[in-house]
Amino acid sequence: MWQSSPPGSIYDYIRVASFSIGPDGLIEQWSRRAAGLFGIAADKAVGLDPVEAFMPAELRTNGRRRIGEILDGKEWTGLVPFRIPGDDPVHGLAEIYVMPSESETGERAALCIVVDVRALRHIETDLAASQAIFGQSPFGFVLFGTDLTVIRANQRFATVFGGRAADHRGRTVDDYLSRPEADRLTATLERVLETGASATDLQLVGTAPGDTESRHWSMNLYRVHSRSGRPIGIAGLATDVTRRHIAAREAASARRNLALLNEASARIGNSLDLETTARELLDVAVPGFCDLASVDLYQGLLTGDDAPPGRWDSLRQESVGGSAELRRVALASAVSDALPAADPDAGTGSPALGAVHRFSYNSPCAIALRTGHVEDVPGDDLGFVQSTLAVPMVAHDTVVGLVQFSRTKGSEPFGERDRALATELAARAAVCIDNARLYRREHERALILQRSLLPPGDPVAAGLDIACRYLPGNTATEVGGDWFDVIELPGHRTALVVGDVMGRGLRAAVAMGELRTAVRTLALLDLEPAEVLSALDEVARGLGTPGGTTASSSGGGAQWPSRAAHRSREADLSEVYLATCVYAVYDPVTRRCTFANAGHLPPAAVEPGQPAMLLDVPPGMPLGVGGEPFEEVEVELKEGALLALYTDGLVESRDHPLDEGLDALRGALVEPERPLEDVCDHVLTTLDTRHGEDDIALLMARIRGLPVDAVGDWRLPREPRSVGRARELARGQLIAWGLDELVDTTELLVSELVTNALRYGEGEIRLRLLRDRTLVCEVWDAGFVQPRRRRARDTDEGGRGLQLVGLLSAAWGSRRTPRGKTVWFELALPDGEPAAERTVEQLLSMF
């Protein structure tokens, strides 16, 4: 069957031409390919001498000799240089095969077959290059035909997929790849063949014969054409990029780990709460690092035990046969909430959030807690969890808990890099949790200190309704230097104190506690307000001096510390013990309040139907400055009036000057008849306190004077019969009050005090009975000699009166007054229960 060669056949590449030479040595026949090769048309070439026409002059002699030999019947093959005639001749080299022939008349002639040597060299080069690509390339090379079967593959391709290179001819992609990958490659081959657009870096995953691990290949595909442009197949260059993929995966894992660590640094430890810190850890780990995670902390750590769990855990484990008690404080999941059943005794499972549990002694979790090293926990029986890391949370060589990171089926199992990351995450969280533990412990201690320095519960005072608020400026520690106090004084009087130590935090609270203790001690001496502040000023200056004592100017008595100690102590305490204070004493009988001020803000008062006002109390110098006396101001307050003592944190801030704050305070005290607690809340919510800038203390009191019928007041002449008269007056008043049970005791004690006033005192005697929450009896005289209780000897006829007063009364004492002294005793009001019998020791102590 005859068939024309398609365009782009081998003959087009090698450019075979032919011509014939007649018996006369001239060109007799000239083919079209010869015309194309030499660039001369047939009508011009026929009849030419080929030697003269095509060969250079220096070769023509040898050329004529060769033509002669050919015409004599000799075959010849060789390379013949030629030139194409013209204005710009082209030189070339032709390989000619000359075969003798005969003309129609029997004369000798020659047939010449000509091939352009340049085309042959190109073909040889192309073949060599093709062989180099297929045979010598380190990459897998494969050529697919238009039917997507393998036409040719090189040895490198055969090395990966087995057999010889020739064995792969006729195979398809299904013979090398799994169905999903084969379908993807087939679709890409079809697209390249149809469009001619190459495909670069096509990622394929498969398994080489005899290998169990997946391999990764990068494949470049491009369409192959014939010389005429006809598609004849698709060439593919495959590169094994498994190592590069592993390196990229490790690099991505490293970047992910670094990102997780950065995120952990930013998100873990923002709170000083143990449970919150545990949740912050899981927020970072799930789902970025694992699918499930939980945090268990030692129960002792959560309940505030002082001993670090890591030190006593081993002892407790030996006693109970497993780990110490832990509480699950955090749990997170990025998958279904339907987790496998918990089995803490086996060291696996997931106890409920908040559950207290133990791990069995030989479980991986308990081993991790004991050793401080990461342990692998086997997957669950249901196949839900693939792998788990039990990571102890170690801070400062102390194990505070355990975190478990789990990955479910389908996720990549944990590697060594993951173990290192899990350890680092747990360590960072452990440090934050340990800090939170230490903070909680110190915070609780600070709160205990703060609460011990403030009045317990709701203060109660005779003739006053009390409400108070304390807001520390340091919300983290909840301690500060502001304080208030309500102190009961003899005669149903009450001392109201508000002070402010410069500074804030624990040091200010300690200084405040020292000053508050000093105030209470001085108040119990029943000194006048100005005297209390003067003595307190001395105390404050002593506290602020190195060694706790002021320098004495008396000869040879000063003890001077070293200069270094002086500088250190002065740097620590020079500002802490500088304080302001307002001290007020309220008498419910007269409804008079006596104020003394040490550099503090003025008290505010509002009477029914009147606008609020600031009381004109001379401010004086702050405590610790010294050198100036303090003044007293006595103010009579109406029934139902409101008195407010406060610190500067309530009325002053960086954004608002003091005058504006004081005006706002007066404006907030517009409804004094409201419940006192509501008034306090209204003041705090109305004023722009900018809570957090400074401590705030607010003490409010509503005036409730003693009723007239609750007071018995008499003056007695200085004569012996006044003793009997005093007993009569006391008896009558107690009977009128319905306190018959106290008549005998009161008569006896009144008799003792009036007798002492007659014997040791001076001037007129005054007897006063006050009934409120207790019964108070006061005996006044003009003498300044204070009574002193002493133990009488067996031979003494007297000296037992004050012992009797001390034994029979709830409390007794004496205080100075501007015109003498007052001796008083206090009795509890009867509650309907029979009075307790005195013991023999108590009765004998009177004699």
CSV table of N, CA and C in Angstrom, one decimal, residues 256-257 260 263 283-291 407 421:
chain,number,residue,atom,x,y,z
A,256,ARG,N,5.4,26.6,63.2
A,256,ARG,CA,4.2,26.5,64.0
A,256,ARG,C,4.5,26.5,65.5
A,257,ASN,N,5.6,25.7,65.8
A,257,ASN,CA,6.0,25.7,67.2
A,257,ASN,C,6.4,27.0,67.7
A,260,LEU,N,3.4,29.0,68.2
A,260,LEU,CA,2.7,28.6,69.4
A,260,LEU,C,3.4,29.1,70.7
A,263,GLU,N,2.7,32.7,70.9
A,263,GLU,CA,1.3,32.9,71.4
A,263,GLU,C,1.2,32.6,72.8
A,283,ASP,N,-6.2,27.1,75.5
A,283,ASP,CA,-6.6,27.9,74.4
A,283,ASP,C,-5.5,28.0,73.3
A,284,VAL,N,-4.2,28.0,73.8
A,284,VAL,CA,-3.1,28.0,72.9
A,284,VAL,C,-2.9,26.6,72.2
A,285,ALA,N,-3.0,25.6,73.0
A,285,ALA,CA,-2.7,24.2,72.5
A,285,ALA,C,-3.8,23.6,71.6
A,286,VAL,N,-5.0,23.9,71.8
A,286,VAL,CA,-6.1,23.3,71.0
A,286,VAL,C,-6.8,24.4,70.1
A,287,PRO,N,-6.8,24.2,68.8
A,287,PRO,CA,-6.4,23.0,68.1
A,287,PRO,C,-5.1,23.1,67.4
A,288,GLY,N,-4.3,24.2,67.7
A,288,GLY,CA,-3.0,24.4,67.0
A,288,GLY,C,-2.0,23.3,67.2
A,289,PHE,N,-2.0,22.6,68.4
A,289,PHE,CA,-1.0,21.6,68.7
A,289,PHE,C,-1.6,20.2,68.8
A,290,CYS,N,-2.8,20.1,69.3
A,290,CYS,CA,-3.4,18.8,69.6
A,290,CYS,C,-5.0,19.0,69.4
A,291,ASP,N,-5.6,17.8,69.5
A,291,ASP,CA,-7.1,17.8,69.4
A,291,ASP,C,-7.8,17.8,70.7
A,407,ARG,N,-4.0,13.5,70.5
A,407,ARG,CA,-4.3,13.6,69.1
A,407,ARG,C,-5.2,12.4,68.7
A,421,LEU,N,8.1,20.6,72.4
A,421,LEU,CA,7.2,21.7,72.5
A,421,LEU,C,6.2,21.6,73.6
